[in-house]
Coordinates of C-alpha atoms and ligand atoms in Angstrom, one line a residue:
M1 CA 16.4 19.7 40.5
F2 CA 17.0 23.4 40.3
K3 CA 14.8 25.6 42.4
Q4 CA 11.1 25.7 41.5
E5 CA 11.2 29.2 40.1
V6 CA 13.7 28.1 37.4
Y7 CA 11.1 25.8 35.8
V8 CA 8.2 28.2 36.5
N9 CA 10.1 31.0 34.7
R10 CA 11.1 28.8 31.8
R11 CA 7.5 27.6 31.2
K12 CA 6.3 31.2 31.4
S13 CA 8.9 32.4 29.0
L14 CA 8.1 29.5 26.5
Q15 CA 4.4 30.3 26.8
T16 CA 5.0 33.9 25.8
K17 CA 7.1 32.9 22.8
L18 CA 4.2 30.9 21.2
Q19 CA 1.0 32.6 20.2
N20 CA -1.6 29.9 20.9
G21 CA -2.3 26.2 21.2
I22 CA -1.2 23.5 23.6
I23 CA 2.5 22.6 24.2
L24 CA 2.8 18.9 24.8
I25 CA 6.0 17.7 26.5
L26 CA 6.2 14.0 27.0
G27 CA 8.6 12.5 29.6
N28 CA 10.4 9.2 28.7
N29 CA 9.5 5.8 30.1
D30 CA 11.7 2.8 31.0
S31 CA 12.9 1.1 27.8
S32 CA 13.3 -2.7 27.8
M33 CA 16.7 -4.2 27.1
N34 CA 16.1 -7.9 26.6
Y35 CA 12.8 -8.7 28.3
P36 CA 10.1 -6.3 29.5
S37 CA 11.2 -5.8 33.1
N38 CA 14.9 -5.7 32.5
T39 CA 15.4 -2.1 31.4
Y40 CA 18.1 0.2 30.2
H41 CA 19.3 2.8 32.7
F42 CA 16.4 5.4 32.7
R43 CA 17.1 8.7 30.9
Q44 CA 14.5 11.4 31.1
D45 CA 13.8 13.4 28.0
S46 CA 15.8 16.6 27.9
T47 CA 13.0 18.9 26.9
F48 CA 11.0 17.5 29.8
L49 CA 13.9 18.0 32.1
Y50 CA 14.4 21.6 31.0
F51 CA 10.7 22.6 31.5
F52 CA 9.6 20.3 34.3
G53 CA 12.8 19.0 35.8
I54 CA 11.3 15.8 37.3
D55 CA 13.7 12.9 36.6
L56 CA 11.1 10.1 36.8
Q57 CA 9.2 8.0 34.3
G58 CA 5.4 8.0 33.6
L59 CA 5.0 11.7 33.3
A60 CA 3.8 14.2 30.7
G61 CA 3.3 18.0 30.9
I62 CA 1.3 20.5 29.0
I63 CA 1.2 24.2 28.7
D64 CA -2.2 25.2 27.5
I65 CA -1.4 28.7 26.2
D66 CA -5.0 29.7 25.4
N67 CA -6.3 28.9 28.9
D68 CA -3.1 29.6 30.8
R69 CA -3.0 26.2 32.4
H70 CA 0.2 24.2 33.2
I71 CA -0.7 20.6 34.0
L72 CA 1.4 17.7 35.1
F73 CA 0.0 14.2 34.2
G74 CA 1.0 11.1 36.1
D75 CA -0.3 8.5 38.5
D76 CA 0.6 7.9 42.1
Y77 CA 2.4 4.7 42.8
T78 CA 0.4 1.8 44.3
L79 CA 1.3 -0.1 47.4
D80 CA 2.4 -3.0 45.1
D81 CA 4.9 -0.6 43.4
I82 CA 6.2 0.7 46.7
I83 CA 6.9 -2.9 47.9
W84 CA 9.4 -3.2 45.0
M85 CA 10.5 0.4 44.6
G86 CA 10.6 1.7 48.2
P87 CA 8.9 4.9 49.4
Q88 CA 7.8 7.2 46.6
S89 CA 6.8 10.9 46.6
S90 CA 3.2 11.6 45.6
M91 CA 2.3 13.3 42.3
L92 CA 1.4 16.5 44.2
E93 CA 4.8 16.5 45.9
K94 CA 6.5 16.0 42.5
A95 CA 4.5 18.8 41.0
S96 CA 5.3 21.2 43.7
L97 CA 9.0 20.8 43.1
T98 CA 8.5 22.1 39.6
G99 CA 5.9 24.7 40.6
V100 CA 2.9 23.1 38.9
S101 CA -0.3 23.3 40.9
E102 CA -2.6 21.3 38.5
V103 CA -2.0 17.5 38.6
L104 CA -4.2 15.0 36.7
P105 CA -4.1 11.2 36.2
Y106 CA -2.1 10.2 33.1
N107 CA -5.1 9.0 31.2
E108 CA -6.6 12.5 31.4
L109 CA -4.0 13.5 28.8
F110 CA -6.0 11.6 26.2
K111 CA -9.2 13.5 27.1
I112 CA -7.5 17.0 27.1
I113 CA -5.5 16.5 23.9
G114 CA -8.4 14.6 22.2
E115 CA -10.8 17.6 22.9
A116 CA -8.2 20.1 21.7
V117 CA -7.7 18.1 18.5
K118 CA -11.5 18.0 17.9
Q119 CA -11.6 21.8 18.4
G120 CA -8.9 22.1 15.8
R121 CA -6.4 23.6 18.2
K122 CA -2.7 23.5 17.5
I123 CA -0.8 20.8 19.5
H124 CA 2.9 21.8 19.6
F125 CA 5.4 19.0 20.2
T126 CA 9.1 18.5 19.4
P127 CA 10.1 15.6 17.1
P128 CA 9.9 12.4 19.2
Y129 CA 12.9 10.0 18.9
R130 CA 11.6 7.0 20.8
G131 CA 9.2 4.5 19.2
E132 CA 6.9 4.6 22.3
N133 CA 6.5 8.3 22.2
I134 CA 5.9 8.3 18.5
I135 CA 3.0 5.9 19.0
L136 CA 1.7 7.8 22.0
I137 CA 1.6 11.1 20.0
S138 CA -0.1 9.3 17.2
E139 CA -2.7 7.9 19.6
L140 CA -3.2 11.4 21.2
T141 CA -3.4 13.4 18.0
G142 CA -4.6 10.9 15.4
I143 CA -1.6 11.6 13.2
S144 CA -0.4 8.4 11.6
P145 CA 2.8 7.1 13.3
N146 CA 4.9 7.5 10.1
K147 CA 3.9 11.2 9.9
V148 CA 4.4 12.1 13.6
R149 CA 8.1 13.0 13.4
E150 CA 7.5 15.4 10.5
S151 CA 4.5 17.0 12.2
F152 CA 6.4 18.6 14.9
S153 CA 5.9 22.3 15.7
E154 CA 8.6 24.4 14.2
D155 CA 7.5 27.4 16.4
L156 CA 8.1 25.2 19.5
V157 CA 11.4 24.0 18.3
R158 CA 12.6 27.5 17.5
A159 CA 11.5 28.7 20.9
C160 CA 13.2 25.8 22.7
V161 CA 16.4 26.4 20.8
E162 CA 16.4 30.1 21.6
M163 CA 16.0 29.4 25.3
R164 CA 18.2 26.3 25.7
S165 CA 21.1 27.8 23.6
I166 CA 21.8 30.5 26.2
K167 CA 22.8 28.8 29.4
E168 CA 21.5 30.3 32.6
E169 CA 23.8 30.8 35.6
V170 CA 22.4 27.8 37.4
E171 CA 23.2 25.6 34.3
I172 CA 26.7 27.0 34.0
D173 CA 27.3 26.3 37.6
E174 CA 26.1 22.8 37.3
M175 CA 28.2 22.2 34.2
E176 CA 31.3 23.7 35.7
R177 CA 31.0 21.7 38.9
H178 CA 30.8 18.5 36.9
M179 CA 34.0 19.3 34.9
S180 CA 36.0 17.8 37.8
V181 CA 34.6 14.4 36.9
A182 CA 35.6 14.8 33.3
Y183 CA 39.1 15.8 34.5
K184 CA 39.4 12.7 36.6
M185 CA 38.1 10.4 33.7
H186 CA 40.7 11.7 31.3
T187 CA 43.7 12.0 33.5
T188 CA 43.0 8.5 34.8
A189 CA 42.9 7.2 31.2
M190 CA 46.2 8.9 30.5
K191 CA 47.8 7.3 33.6
I192 CA 46.6 3.8 32.9
A193 CA 47.3 3.7 29.2
R194 CA 50.2 1.3 29.4
P195 CA 51.5 -1.4 27.0
G196 CA 49.4 -4.5 27.6
T197 CA 46.3 -2.8 29.0
T198 CA 43.2 -3.1 26.9
E199 CA 40.9 -0.5 25.6
Q200 CA 38.1 -2.3 27.4
E201 CA 39.7 -2.0 30.8
I202 CA 40.3 1.7 30.4
T203 CA 36.7 2.2 29.1
G204 CA 35.3 0.4 32.1
I205 CA 37.4 2.4 34.6
I206 CA 36.4 5.7 33.1
E207 CA 32.8 4.8 32.9
G208 CA 33.0 3.9 36.6
I209 CA 34.5 7.3 37.4
S210 CA 31.6 8.9 35.6
I211 CA 29.0 6.9 37.5
S212 CA 30.8 7.5 40.8
G213 CA 30.8 11.2 40.0
G214 CA 27.1 11.4 39.7
G215 CA 25.8 10.2 36.4
M216 CA 26.2 7.8 33.5
V217 CA 28.4 8.6 30.5
S218 CA 26.9 11.2 28.2
F219 CA 27.5 9.0 25.1
P220 CA 29.2 5.6 24.5
V221 CA 32.9 6.0 25.3
I222 CA 35.3 6.2 22.4
C223 CA 38.5 4.7 23.6
S224 CA 40.7 3.5 20.8
V225 CA 44.2 3.1 19.5
R226 CA 42.5 3.4 16.1
G227 CA 41.6 7.0 16.6
E228 CA 41.3 7.6 12.9
T229 CA 37.9 6.0 13.1
L230 CA 36.0 9.0 14.3
H231 CA 33.4 7.3 16.5
N232 CA 35.2 4.0 17.3
H233 CA 33.2 2.0 19.8
Y234 CA 35.3 -1.2 19.4
H235 CA 37.3 -1.8 22.6
G236 CA 39.0 -5.0 21.8
N237 CA 42.6 -3.8 21.2
K238 CA 45.5 -4.3 23.5
L239 CA 47.7 -1.2 23.8
K240 CA 51.1 -1.3 22.3
R241 CA 54.2 0.8 23.1
Y242 CA 54.0 3.3 20.2
D243 CA 50.3 3.5 20.0
L244 CA 48.3 6.7 20.5
L245 CA 45.2 6.2 22.6
L246 CA 42.3 8.5 21.7
V247 CA 39.7 8.9 24.4
D248 CA 36.6 10.9 23.6
A249 CA 34.3 10.6 26.7
G250 CA 31.9 12.6 28.7
S251 CA 29.9 12.3 31.8
E252 CA 26.4 13.5 32.8
S253 CA 26.1 15.7 35.9
P254 CA 23.5 14.7 38.5
L255 CA 21.1 17.0 36.6
H256 CA 22.0 15.5 33.3
Y257 CA 24.3 18.2 31.8
A258 CA 26.9 16.7 29.6
T259 CA 30.7 17.0 29.5
D260 CA 32.5 16.0 26.3
H261 CA 36.3 16.0 26.0
T262 CA 38.9 14.2 23.9
R263 CA 42.5 13.7 24.7
T264 CA 45.0 11.6 22.7
T265 CA 47.9 10.1 24.7
P266 CA 51.0 8.1 23.9
V267 CA 51.0 4.7 25.4
A268 CA 54.8 5.0 25.7
K269 CA 56.3 7.4 28.2
G270 CA 56.5 10.2 25.6
F271 CA 55.5 11.2 22.1
T272 CA 57.6 10.1 19.1
Q273 CA 58.8 12.9 16.8
H274 CA 56.0 12.3 14.3
Q275 CA 53.4 12.1 17.0
K276 CA 54.7 15.4 18.5
E277 CA 54.5 17.2 15.2
I278 CA 50.9 16.2 14.4
Y279 CA 49.8 16.7 18.0
Q280 CA 51.2 20.2 18.2
I281 CA 49.3 21.2 15.0
V282 CA 46.0 19.9 16.5
L283 CA 46.7 21.7 19.7
N284 CA 47.5 24.9 17.8
A285 CA 44.1 24.6 16.0
N286 CA 42.3 24.0 19.3
N287 CA 43.9 27.1 20.9
A288 CA 43.4 29.3 17.9
A289 CA 39.7 28.3 17.8
I290 CA 39.2 29.0 21.5
N291 CA 40.9 32.4 21.1
A292 CA 38.8 33.3 18.1
A293 CA 35.4 32.3 19.6
K294 CA 33.4 35.2 20.8
P295 CA 29.9 36.6 20.5
G296 CA 29.0 37.6 16.9
V297 CA 31.5 35.4 15.2
P298 CA 30.0 32.6 13.1
Y299 CA 31.3 29.2 14.3
K300 CA 31.7 28.3 10.7
E301 CA 34.4 30.9 10.5
V302 CA 36.1 29.5 13.6
H303 CA 35.9 26.0 12.0
L304 CA 37.6 27.4 8.9
L305 CA 40.3 29.1 11.0
A306 CA 41.0 25.7 12.7
A307 CA 41.1 24.1 9.3
S308 CA 43.6 26.7 8.1
V309 CA 45.9 26.2 11.1
I310 CA 45.7 22.4 10.4
A311 CA 46.5 22.9 6.7
E312 CA 49.3 25.3 7.4
G313 CA 50.8 23.0 9.9
L314 CA 50.5 20.0 7.6
K315 CA 52.2 22.1 4.9
S316 CA 55.0 23.0 7.2
I317 CA 55.8 19.3 7.6
G318 CA 55.4 18.5 3.9
L319 CA 52.0 16.7 3.9
M320 CA 50.1 19.5 2.2
K321 CA 51.4 22.1 -0.3
G322 CA 50.2 25.1 -2.4
D323 CA 48.1 28.0 -1.4
I324 CA 46.5 27.1 1.9
E325 CA 43.6 29.6 1.7
T326 CA 42.6 28.1 -1.6
A327 CA 43.1 24.5 -0.3
V328 CA 40.8 25.2 2.7
N329 CA 38.2 27.0 0.5
E330 CA 38.1 23.9 -1.7
G331 CA 38.1 21.5 1.2
A332 CA 41.4 19.7 0.6
H333 CA 42.3 19.7 4.3
A334 CA 39.2 17.4 4.9
L335 CA 41.3 14.4 4.0
F336 CA 42.9 14.9 7.4
F337 CA 40.1 16.8 9.2
P338 CA 36.8 15.4 7.9
H339 CA 34.5 16.4 10.7
G340 CA 33.2 19.6 12.3
L341 CA 34.9 21.8 14.9
G342 CA 32.2 21.3 17.5
H343 CA 28.6 21.4 18.7
M344 CA 26.4 22.8 21.4
L345 CA 26.6 21.1 24.7
G346 CA 24.0 21.0 27.5
L347 CA 21.4 18.5 28.6
D348 CA 22.4 16.5 25.5
V349 CA 26.0 16.0 24.5
H350 CA 25.0 17.1 21.0
D351 CA 22.6 19.6 22.6
M352 CA 19.1 19.6 21.2
E353 CA 20.0 17.3 18.3
D354 CA 16.6 15.7 18.6
Y355 CA 15.2 19.0 17.3
S356 CA 17.5 18.7 14.2
E357 CA 20.8 20.5 13.7
K358 CA 19.1 22.6 11.0
F359 CA 17.5 24.6 13.8
V360 CA 20.2 24.3 16.5
G361 CA 23.3 24.9 14.5
Y362 CA 22.1 26.9 11.5
D363 CA 19.7 29.7 10.7
N364 CA 18.5 31.9 7.8
E365 CA 21.9 33.6 7.6
I366 CA 24.2 30.6 7.8
Q367 CA 23.2 27.3 6.2
R368 CA 24.9 24.0 6.2
S369 CA 27.5 23.4 3.5
T370 CA 27.4 20.3 1.3
Q371 CA 31.2 20.2 0.9
F372 CA 32.9 17.1 2.3
G373 CA 34.1 17.9 5.8
L374 CA 32.3 21.2 6.2
K375 CA 29.0 19.4 5.8
S376 CA 29.7 17.6 9.1
L377 CA 29.9 20.8 11.1
R378 CA 27.0 20.7 13.5
L379 CA 27.2 24.3 14.5
G380 CA 27.8 27.1 12.0
R381 CA 25.8 30.1 13.2
R382 CA 27.0 33.1 15.0
L383 CA 28.0 32.6 18.6
Q384 CA 26.2 34.3 21.5
K385 CA 27.1 35.0 25.1
G386 CA 25.9 32.0 27.1
F387 CA 26.5 29.3 24.5
V388 CA 28.4 26.3 25.8
I389 CA 30.1 24.5 22.9
T390 CA 32.8 22.0 22.2
V391 CA 36.1 22.8 20.3
E392 CA 37.4 19.6 18.8
P393 CA 39.8 19.7 15.9
G394 CA 41.6 16.6 14.8
I395 CA 44.0 15.2 12.3
Y396 CA 43.5 11.6 11.1
F397 CA 45.0 9.3 8.6
I398 CA 42.2 7.2 7.3
P399 CA 43.6 4.6 4.9
A400 CA 40.3 4.0 3.0
L401 CA 39.9 7.8 2.5
I402 CA 43.5 8.3 1.4
D403 CA 43.2 5.4 -1.1
A404 CA 39.9 6.8 -2.5
W405 CA 41.3 10.3 -3.0
L406 CA 44.6 9.1 -4.4
K407 CA 42.7 6.9 -6.9
E408 CA 40.9 10.0 -8.1
K409 CA 44.1 12.1 -7.8
K410 CA 41.9 14.4 -5.8
F411 CA 43.5 17.7 -4.7
E412 CA 46.9 16.5 -6.0
N413 CA 47.9 20.2 -6.1
F414 CA 47.4 20.5 -2.3
I415 CA 48.2 17.0 -1.0
N416 CA 51.6 15.4 -1.0
Y417 CA 50.4 11.8 -1.3
K418 CA 53.9 10.4 -1.2
K419 CA 54.5 11.8 2.2
V420 CA 51.0 10.9 3.4
E421 CA 51.8 7.3 2.6
L422 CA 54.5 7.4 5.4
F423 CA 51.7 8.2 7.9
R424 CA 49.2 5.6 6.7
D425 CA 49.3 3.7 10.0
F426 CA 49.6 6.8 12.2
G427 CA 46.0 6.7 13.5
G428 CA 44.4 10.0 14.6
I429 CA 44.6 12.8 17.1
R430 CA 41.7 14.8 18.4
L431 CA 41.7 17.4 21.2
E432 CA 38.4 18.6 22.6
D433 CA 37.6 21.2 25.2
D434 CA 34.2 22.5 26.4
I435 CA 33.9 26.3 26.4
L436 CA 31.5 29.0 27.5
I437 CA 31.0 32.1 25.3
T438 CA 31.5 35.1 27.5
E439 CA 30.8 38.8 27.0
S440 CA 34.0 39.3 25.0
G441 CA 35.4 35.9 24.2
A442 CA 35.3 32.4 25.6
R443 CA 36.6 30.4 28.5
I444 CA 37.2 26.8 29.1
L445 CA 34.8 25.3 31.7
G446 CA 36.5 23.8 34.7
D447 CA 40.3 23.2 35.0
R448 CA 41.7 22.5 31.6
I449 CA 42.5 18.8 31.3
P450 CA 46.3 18.5 30.7
I451 CA 46.8 19.1 27.0
T452 CA 50.2 20.5 26.2
I453 CA 52.9 18.0 25.2
E454 CA 54.8 18.9 28.4
E455 CA 51.7 18.5 30.6
V456 CA 50.7 15.1 29.0
E457 CA 54.3 13.8 29.2
A458 CA 54.5 14.8 32.8
I459 CA 51.4 12.7 33.6
I460 CA 52.4 9.7 31.5
G461 CA 56.0 9.8 32.7
K462 CA 54.7 8.7 36.1
K463 CA 53.4 5.5 34.6
Ligands
LIG1 N1 32.1 13.4 21.5 C1 31.4 12.8 20.5 C2 30.9 13.8 19.5 O1 31.1 14.9 19.7 O2 30.4 13.4 18.5
LIG2 MN1 32.1 16.4 20.9

């Protein structure tokens, strides 16, 4: 945990942002895998981690704004529990780590929230995403389970987004420290990506590095020679000599801050000419985006800049044609780059996505586009100092999409379908870095994982 005052200050700050009512923050509980006592690896709720920090199940916290009470709810472990689990700290000890002086048994939560509901007081909660917590909120508030998610407090969500978007020094330090684990995961994948190795072996090894480094992976590893499938979790392929291996993987720091990087590496000892050409365009887009990111600039503009670099690059090798500004405005580049440039990063790999991207990535000024490609951009609003975000442009050749567009003759004036056909089996390349928005620009967190053609070839040359 961070020092006690970090959590005390955050709760105070949250309290002042809301006018009245009770803020209810539920922790997570163990979730069963295949029978009740065989559970998934425990993951605490990120809002609970942010405001209370305690990485254990069976807890809930409230901030009663009207009565200025901060209460932690939970039960001490029994001797029976301790026989199976080993020595456990008491609820009072746990509460003191997060600077809460009032501790009540878990069941008291029903009494306190029940009374508040009777008095017609506002109960603020964020949209729950686990079935158990949906049911619990329903029992606590009387809201029917199928109405719970939509009954969240927009004021609370907006306040949490405002606070969690700007990373504090302690958070930046924690994230930066953990970047060395991400570095090791990705450089190891580059080194072991040889003909005959399987995606599954590489996935297992890099997950192991994440766990050895302090935490589980921050999302299921994407490790595939079919990189054109954006979130490819199939790991059954054996690597072949001229394949490109796309690895999109991240690790959670001991305090659950996520890393999220993508590198795309030749399985052979070097890139082929085609691979080099496409790779360099993606790298140019990544560099241009990082150089353009700074406070005040809408990330949507940075996304469109990356899209223009991609489209210009594709034009230079004959895959696109015509006026590139118009092509990007109309969305023709999305045949090759159908996703967004990046997202917020923090306690969640898509930070705060449980609150909805509408509040995290967009605001009254900048709303989500409905255009294919641009609609997948998770973060469009103006950047601010202290944001930590990903920059992840890519170029993909997705046979089903190419066929669908060709059938409609879509953007024939901008896409050279004859040439695209030659790349049908190419796969995909994505290059993703994690950056911090600084006073006047942006910087990559941690040492940059090898990314230039020369750097990557130097690593894989040693295979
Ligand atoms: N790294 C996975 C994603 O950003 O969706
Ligand atoms: Mn990402």
